[in-house]
Short mmCIF file of C-alpha atoms in Angstrom, two decimals:
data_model
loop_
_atom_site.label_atom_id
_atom_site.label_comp_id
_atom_site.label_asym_id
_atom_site.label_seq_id
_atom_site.Cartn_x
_atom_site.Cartn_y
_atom_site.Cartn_z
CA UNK A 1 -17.27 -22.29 6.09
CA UNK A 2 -19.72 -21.69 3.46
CA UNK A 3 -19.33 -22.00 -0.60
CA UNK A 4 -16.18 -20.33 -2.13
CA UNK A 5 -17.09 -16.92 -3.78
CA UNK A 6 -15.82 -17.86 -7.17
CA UNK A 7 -15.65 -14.49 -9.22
CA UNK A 8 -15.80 -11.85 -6.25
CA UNK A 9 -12.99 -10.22 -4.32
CA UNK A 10 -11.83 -10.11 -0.63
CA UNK A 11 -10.01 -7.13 0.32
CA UNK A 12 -8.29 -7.35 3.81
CA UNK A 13 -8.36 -3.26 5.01
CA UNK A 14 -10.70 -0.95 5.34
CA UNK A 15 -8.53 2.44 4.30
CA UNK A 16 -7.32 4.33 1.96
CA UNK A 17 -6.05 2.03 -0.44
CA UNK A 18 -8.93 -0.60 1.01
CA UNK A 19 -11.88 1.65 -0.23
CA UNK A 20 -10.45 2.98 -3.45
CA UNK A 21 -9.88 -0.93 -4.89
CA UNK A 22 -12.85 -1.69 -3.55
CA UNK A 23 -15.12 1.35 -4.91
CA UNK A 24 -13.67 0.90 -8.26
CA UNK A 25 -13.73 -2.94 -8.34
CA UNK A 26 -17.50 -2.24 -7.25
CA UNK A 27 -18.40 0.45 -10.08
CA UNK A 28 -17.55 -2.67 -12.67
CA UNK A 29 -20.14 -4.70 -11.01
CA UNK A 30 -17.83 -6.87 -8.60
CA UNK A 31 -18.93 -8.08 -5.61
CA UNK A 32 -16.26 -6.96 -3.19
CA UNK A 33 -16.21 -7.76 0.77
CA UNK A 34 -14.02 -5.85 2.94
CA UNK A 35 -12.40 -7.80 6.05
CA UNK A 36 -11.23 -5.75 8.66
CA UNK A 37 -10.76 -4.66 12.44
CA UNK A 38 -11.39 -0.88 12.15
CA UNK A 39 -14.83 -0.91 13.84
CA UNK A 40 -15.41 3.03 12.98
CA UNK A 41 -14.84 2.08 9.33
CA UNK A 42 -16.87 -0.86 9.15
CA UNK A 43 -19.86 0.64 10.75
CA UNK A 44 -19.63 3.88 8.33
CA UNK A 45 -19.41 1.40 5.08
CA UNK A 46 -22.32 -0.80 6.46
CA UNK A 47 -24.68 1.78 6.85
CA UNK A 48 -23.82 4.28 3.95
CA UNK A 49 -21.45 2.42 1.60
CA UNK A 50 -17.89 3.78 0.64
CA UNK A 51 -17.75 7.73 -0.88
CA UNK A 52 -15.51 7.52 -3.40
CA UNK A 53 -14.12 10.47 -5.32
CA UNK A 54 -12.37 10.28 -8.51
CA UNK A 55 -9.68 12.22 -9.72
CA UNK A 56 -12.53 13.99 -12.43
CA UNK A 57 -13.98 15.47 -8.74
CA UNK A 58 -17.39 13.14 -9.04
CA UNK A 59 -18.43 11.60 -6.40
CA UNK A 60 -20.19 8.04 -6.36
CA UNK A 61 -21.30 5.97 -3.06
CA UNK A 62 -20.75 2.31 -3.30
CA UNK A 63 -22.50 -0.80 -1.38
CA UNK A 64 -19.97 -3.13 -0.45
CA UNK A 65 -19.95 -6.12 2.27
CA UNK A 66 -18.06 -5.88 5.53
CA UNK A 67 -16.67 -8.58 7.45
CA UNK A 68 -14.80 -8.49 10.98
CA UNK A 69 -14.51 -12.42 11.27
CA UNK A 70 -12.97 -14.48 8.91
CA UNK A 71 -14.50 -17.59 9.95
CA UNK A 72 -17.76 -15.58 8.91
CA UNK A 73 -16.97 -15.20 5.71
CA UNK A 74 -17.56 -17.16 2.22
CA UNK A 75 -14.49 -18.86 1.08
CA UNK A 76 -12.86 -16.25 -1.52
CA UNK A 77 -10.21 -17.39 -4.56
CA UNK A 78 -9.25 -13.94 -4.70
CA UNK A 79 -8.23 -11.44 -2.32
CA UNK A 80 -6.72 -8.46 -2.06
CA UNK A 81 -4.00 -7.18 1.33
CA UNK A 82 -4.13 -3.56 1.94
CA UNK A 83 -3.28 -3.22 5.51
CA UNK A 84 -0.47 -1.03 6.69
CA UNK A 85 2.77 -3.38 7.37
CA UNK A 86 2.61 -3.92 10.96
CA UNK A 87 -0.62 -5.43 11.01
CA UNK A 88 -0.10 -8.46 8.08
CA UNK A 89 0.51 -10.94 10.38
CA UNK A 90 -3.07 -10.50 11.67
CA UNK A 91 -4.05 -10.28 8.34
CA UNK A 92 -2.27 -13.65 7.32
CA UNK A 93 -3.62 -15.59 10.33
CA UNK A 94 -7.44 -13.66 9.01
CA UNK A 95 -6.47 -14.88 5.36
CA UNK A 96 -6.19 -18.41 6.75
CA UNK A 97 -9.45 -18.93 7.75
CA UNK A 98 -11.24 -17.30 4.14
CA UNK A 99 -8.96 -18.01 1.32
CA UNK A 100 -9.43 -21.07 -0.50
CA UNK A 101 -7.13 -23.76 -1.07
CA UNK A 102 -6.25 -22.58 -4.28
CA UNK A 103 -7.44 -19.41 -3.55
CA UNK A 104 -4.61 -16.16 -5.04
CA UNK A 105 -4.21 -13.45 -2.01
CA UNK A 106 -2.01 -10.22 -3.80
CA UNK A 107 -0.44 -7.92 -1.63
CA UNK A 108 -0.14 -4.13 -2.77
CA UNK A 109 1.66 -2.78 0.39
CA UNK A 110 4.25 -0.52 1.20
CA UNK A 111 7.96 -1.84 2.89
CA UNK A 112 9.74 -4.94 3.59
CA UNK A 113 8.77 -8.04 4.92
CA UNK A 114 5.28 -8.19 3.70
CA UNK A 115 5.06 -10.95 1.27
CA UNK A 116 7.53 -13.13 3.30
CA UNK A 117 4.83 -12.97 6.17
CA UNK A 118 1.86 -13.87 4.14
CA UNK A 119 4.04 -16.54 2.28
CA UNK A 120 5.04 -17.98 5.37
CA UNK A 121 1.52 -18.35 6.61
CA UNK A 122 -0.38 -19.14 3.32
CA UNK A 123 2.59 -20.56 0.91
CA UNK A 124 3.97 -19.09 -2.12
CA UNK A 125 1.54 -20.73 -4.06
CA UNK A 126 -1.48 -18.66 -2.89
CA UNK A 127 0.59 -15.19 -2.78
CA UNK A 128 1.57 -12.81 -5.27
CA UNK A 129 3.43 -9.52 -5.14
CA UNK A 130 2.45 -6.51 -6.22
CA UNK A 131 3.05 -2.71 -5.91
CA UNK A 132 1.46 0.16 -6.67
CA UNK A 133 1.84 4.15 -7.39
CA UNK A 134 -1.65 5.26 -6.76
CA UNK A 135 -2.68 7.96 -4.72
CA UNK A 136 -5.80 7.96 -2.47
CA UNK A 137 -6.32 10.13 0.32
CA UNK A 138 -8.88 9.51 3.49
CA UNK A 139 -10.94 12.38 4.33
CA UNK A 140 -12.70 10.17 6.51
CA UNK A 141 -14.13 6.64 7.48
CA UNK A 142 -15.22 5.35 4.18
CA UNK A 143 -15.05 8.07 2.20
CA UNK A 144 -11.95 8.14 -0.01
CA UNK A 145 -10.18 10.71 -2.71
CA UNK A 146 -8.57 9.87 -5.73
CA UNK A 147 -5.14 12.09 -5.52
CA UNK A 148 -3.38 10.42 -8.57
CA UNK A 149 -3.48 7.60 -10.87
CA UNK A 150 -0.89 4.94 -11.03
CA UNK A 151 0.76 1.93 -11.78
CA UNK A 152 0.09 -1.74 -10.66
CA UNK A 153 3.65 -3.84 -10.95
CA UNK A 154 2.53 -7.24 -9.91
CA UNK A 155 5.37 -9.92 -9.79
CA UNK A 156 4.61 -12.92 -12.34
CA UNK A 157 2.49 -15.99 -10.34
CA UNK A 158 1.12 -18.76 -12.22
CA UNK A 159 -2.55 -18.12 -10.12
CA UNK A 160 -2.37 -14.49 -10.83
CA UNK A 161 -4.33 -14.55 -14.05
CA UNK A 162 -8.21 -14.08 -13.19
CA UNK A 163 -7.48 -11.47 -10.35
CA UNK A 164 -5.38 -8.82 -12.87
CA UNK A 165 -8.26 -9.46 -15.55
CA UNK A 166 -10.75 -8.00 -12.88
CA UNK A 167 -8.44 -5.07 -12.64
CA UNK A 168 -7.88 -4.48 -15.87
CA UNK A 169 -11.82 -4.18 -16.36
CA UNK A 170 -12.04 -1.81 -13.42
CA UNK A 171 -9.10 0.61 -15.24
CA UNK A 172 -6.29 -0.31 -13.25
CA UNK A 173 -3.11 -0.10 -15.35
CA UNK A 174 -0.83 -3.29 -14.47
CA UNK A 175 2.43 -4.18 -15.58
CA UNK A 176 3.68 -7.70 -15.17
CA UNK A 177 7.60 -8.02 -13.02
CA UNK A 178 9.95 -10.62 -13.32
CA UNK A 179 12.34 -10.08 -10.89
CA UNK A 180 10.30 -9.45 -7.30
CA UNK A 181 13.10 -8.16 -5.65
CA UNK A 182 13.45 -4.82 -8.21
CA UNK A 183 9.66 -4.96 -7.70
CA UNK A 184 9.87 -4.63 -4.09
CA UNK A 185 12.80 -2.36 -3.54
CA UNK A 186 11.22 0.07 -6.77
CA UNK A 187 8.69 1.08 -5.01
CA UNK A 188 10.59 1.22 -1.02
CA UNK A 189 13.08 4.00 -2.46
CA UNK A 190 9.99 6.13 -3.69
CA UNK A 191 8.20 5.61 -0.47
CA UNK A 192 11.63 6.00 1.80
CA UNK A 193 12.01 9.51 -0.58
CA UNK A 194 8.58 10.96 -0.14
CA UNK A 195 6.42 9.43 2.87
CA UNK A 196 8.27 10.52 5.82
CA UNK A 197 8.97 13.87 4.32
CA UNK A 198 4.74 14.61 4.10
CA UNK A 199 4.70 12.70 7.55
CA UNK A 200 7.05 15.36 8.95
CA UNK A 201 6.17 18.64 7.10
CA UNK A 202 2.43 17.54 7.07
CA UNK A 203 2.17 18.71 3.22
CA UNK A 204 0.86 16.71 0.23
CA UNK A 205 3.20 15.19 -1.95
CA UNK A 206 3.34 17.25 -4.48
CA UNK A 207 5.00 20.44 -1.89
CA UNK A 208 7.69 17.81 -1.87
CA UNK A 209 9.34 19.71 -5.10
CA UNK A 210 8.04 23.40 -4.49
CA UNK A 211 10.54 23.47 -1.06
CA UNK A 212 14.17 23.71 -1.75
CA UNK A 213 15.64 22.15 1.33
CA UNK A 214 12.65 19.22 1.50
CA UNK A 215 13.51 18.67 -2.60
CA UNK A 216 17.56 18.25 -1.94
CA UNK A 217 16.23 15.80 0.90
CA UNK A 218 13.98 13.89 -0.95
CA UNK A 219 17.09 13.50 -3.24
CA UNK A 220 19.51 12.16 -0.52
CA UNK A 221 17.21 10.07 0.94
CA UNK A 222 16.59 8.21 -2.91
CA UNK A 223 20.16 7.70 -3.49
CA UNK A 224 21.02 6.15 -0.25
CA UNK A 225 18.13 4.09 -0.51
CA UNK A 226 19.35 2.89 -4.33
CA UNK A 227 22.88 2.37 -2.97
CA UNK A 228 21.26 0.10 -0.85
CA UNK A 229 19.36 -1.93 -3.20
CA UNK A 230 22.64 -1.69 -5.97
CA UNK A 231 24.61 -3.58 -2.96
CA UNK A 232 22.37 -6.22 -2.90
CA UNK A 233 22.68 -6.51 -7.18
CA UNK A 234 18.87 -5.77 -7.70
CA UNK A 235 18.61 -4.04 -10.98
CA UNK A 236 16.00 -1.61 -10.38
CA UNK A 237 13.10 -0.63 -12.50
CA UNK A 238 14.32 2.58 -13.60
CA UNK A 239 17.56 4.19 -14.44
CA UNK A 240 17.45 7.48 -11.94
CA UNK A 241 16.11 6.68 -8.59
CA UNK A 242 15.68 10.84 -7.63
CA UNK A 243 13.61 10.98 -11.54
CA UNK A 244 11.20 8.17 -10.11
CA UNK A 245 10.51 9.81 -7.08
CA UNK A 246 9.98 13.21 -8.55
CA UNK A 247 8.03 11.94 -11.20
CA UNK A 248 5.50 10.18 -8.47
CA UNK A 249 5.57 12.92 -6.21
CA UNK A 250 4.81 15.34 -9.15
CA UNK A 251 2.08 12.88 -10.82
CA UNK A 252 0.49 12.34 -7.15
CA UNK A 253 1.11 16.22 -5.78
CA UNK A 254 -2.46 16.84 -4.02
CA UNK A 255 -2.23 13.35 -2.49
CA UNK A 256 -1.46 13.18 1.40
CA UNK A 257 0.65 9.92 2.06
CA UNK A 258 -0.33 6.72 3.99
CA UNK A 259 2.30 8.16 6.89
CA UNK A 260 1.08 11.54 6.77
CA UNK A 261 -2.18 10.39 7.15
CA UNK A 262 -1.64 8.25 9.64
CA UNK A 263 0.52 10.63 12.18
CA UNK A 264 -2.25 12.99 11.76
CA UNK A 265 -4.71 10.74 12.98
CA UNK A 266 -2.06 9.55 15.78
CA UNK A 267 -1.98 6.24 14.11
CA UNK A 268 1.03 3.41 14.20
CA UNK A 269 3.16 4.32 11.11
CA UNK A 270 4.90 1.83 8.64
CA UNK A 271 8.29 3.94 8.96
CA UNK A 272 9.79 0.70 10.26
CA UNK A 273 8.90 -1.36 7.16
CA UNK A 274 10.40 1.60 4.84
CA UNK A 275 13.11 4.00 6.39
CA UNK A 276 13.66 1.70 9.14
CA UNK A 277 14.07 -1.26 6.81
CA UNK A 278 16.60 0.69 4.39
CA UNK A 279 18.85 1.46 7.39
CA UNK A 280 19.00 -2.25 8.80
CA UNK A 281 19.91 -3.32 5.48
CA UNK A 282 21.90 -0.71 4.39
CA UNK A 283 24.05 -1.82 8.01
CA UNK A 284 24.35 -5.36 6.89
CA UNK A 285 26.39 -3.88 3.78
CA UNK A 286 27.84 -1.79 4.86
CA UNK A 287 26.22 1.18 3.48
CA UNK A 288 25.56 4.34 5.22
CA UNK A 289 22.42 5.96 5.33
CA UNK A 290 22.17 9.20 7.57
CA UNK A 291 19.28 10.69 5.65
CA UNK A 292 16.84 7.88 5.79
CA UNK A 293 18.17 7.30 9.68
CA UNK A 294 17.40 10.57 10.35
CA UNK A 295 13.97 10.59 9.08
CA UNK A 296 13.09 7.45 10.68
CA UNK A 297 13.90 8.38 14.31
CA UNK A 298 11.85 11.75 13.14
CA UNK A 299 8.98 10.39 12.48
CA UNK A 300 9.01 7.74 15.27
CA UNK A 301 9.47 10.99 17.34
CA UNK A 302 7.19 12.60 15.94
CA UNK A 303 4.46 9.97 16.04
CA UNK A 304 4.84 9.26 19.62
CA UNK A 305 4.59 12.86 20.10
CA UNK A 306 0.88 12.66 18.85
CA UNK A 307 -0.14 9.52 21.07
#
């Protein structure tokens, strides 16, 4: 292993999400290295950087390194997990073998279950929480679109410090969260209301509000998701689950979700982590949630459908 990177930034991905942080951490002068396994992606980066355009329409290409072994590379203190939810454990057992001792790895994923993995592999003193709103959209190996600004909620961790300074500097707007579990469960019910929707009508968010019988659905799906989280006693960040959903879908409308995205490219989906999650849990309260059932099985049909 060689010396740590102090003062650069692992990301673990190589998508959507991956290449946005990762352009905009670059345009401030960050060295950023992206570990993943999508060889396609990897290749594209390494030989003509990541394509990032913002939401003003300008387009900027940014150098970046690439990694596909962890053992390869430098020892980070700071990383970044952007991987969809089914693959963290391989990127917790890949986190093991680059992040230093005291090393901070955040995790800005969608669903369930996330954080517990990483914590379990790396311990809760070199993972923090976070969420975020923002909207980027893959047109196509390395080359990502800005489809709506956002948020970053990141759950209080005494390690946390240097990492949200960088993204400050690179424009990210963060909010510090107390209570993790409102974190987590904030941002399920706006994925649970809008993701499998796009993944199913194959429309942008935004389309979300413009179709009467997709709108009322989005609106079931929210509430049964917040009765959910209300069983359970989490206060959630906001007073009107169906408002917070709107208000995302409406602030990120040209933006095609992570699941729409991925059935369209006949890719594993993280409906499991989100719908899939809310249902189990909902069960174990006894809380009934036909709506987000229904949309899971959908898209699960739907997405072996495209395989």
């Amino acid at each position: 292993m060689g010396k740590e990177a102090e003062g650069k930034i692992l990301i673990v991905g190589s998508g959507a999400m991956a290449c946005l942080f990762a352009a905009r951490l670059s345009a401030i002068g960050i060295e950023v290295t992206l570990l993943g396994t999508w060889e396609e992606a990897l290749n594209v980066i390494h030989q003509h950087g990541i394509r990032f355009t913002s939401l003003s329409g300008e387009t900027q290409t940014f150098k970046v390194n690439i990694c596909s072994d962890p053992t390869l590379c430098p020892s980070h203190s700071m990383a970044l997990v952007l991987v969809k939810s089914w693959q963290t454990p391989r990127a917790a057992e890949m986190l093991s073998a680059c992040l230093s001792s005291h090393g901070i790895a955040l995790t800005l994923q969608n669903g369930l279950g996330n954080y517990e993995v990483l914590k379990q592999r790396l311990g809760s003193k070199r993972v923090a929480l976070g969420t975020t709103t923002i909207g980027a959209t893959l047109t196509a190996p390395g080359m990502v679109r800005q489809a709506g600004e956002g948020v970053i909620s990141i759950g209080v961790h005494p390690h946390a410090g240097e990492l949200t300074k960088l993204l400050r500097r690179a424009g990210f707007i963060l909010e510090n969260v107390s209570d993790l579990n409102a974190l987590v469960w904030g941002k399920l019910i706006i994925n649970a209301a809008i993701n499998p929707l796009t993944a199913l009508l194959e429309v942008c968010n935004g389309k979300l509000l413009e179709i009467e019988a997709a709108h009322e659905l989005l609106k079931m799906a929210a509430r049964e998701a917040a009765a959910v989280a209300m069983a359970q006693g989490i206060q959630l960040p906001y007073a009107d689950p169906v408002a917070a959903a709107e208000t995302i879908a409406r602030r990120t409308a040209e933006n095609r979700s992570s699941m729409l995205q991925d059935v369209l490219r006949g890719a594993p989906t993280e409906v499991d982590a989100i719908s899939g999650a809310i249902v189990e849990t909902g069960k174990h309260y006894g809380i009934n949630t036909p709506v987000n059932y229904t949309l899971w099985k959908l898209v699960k049909a739907k997405t072996t459908l495209r395989q």
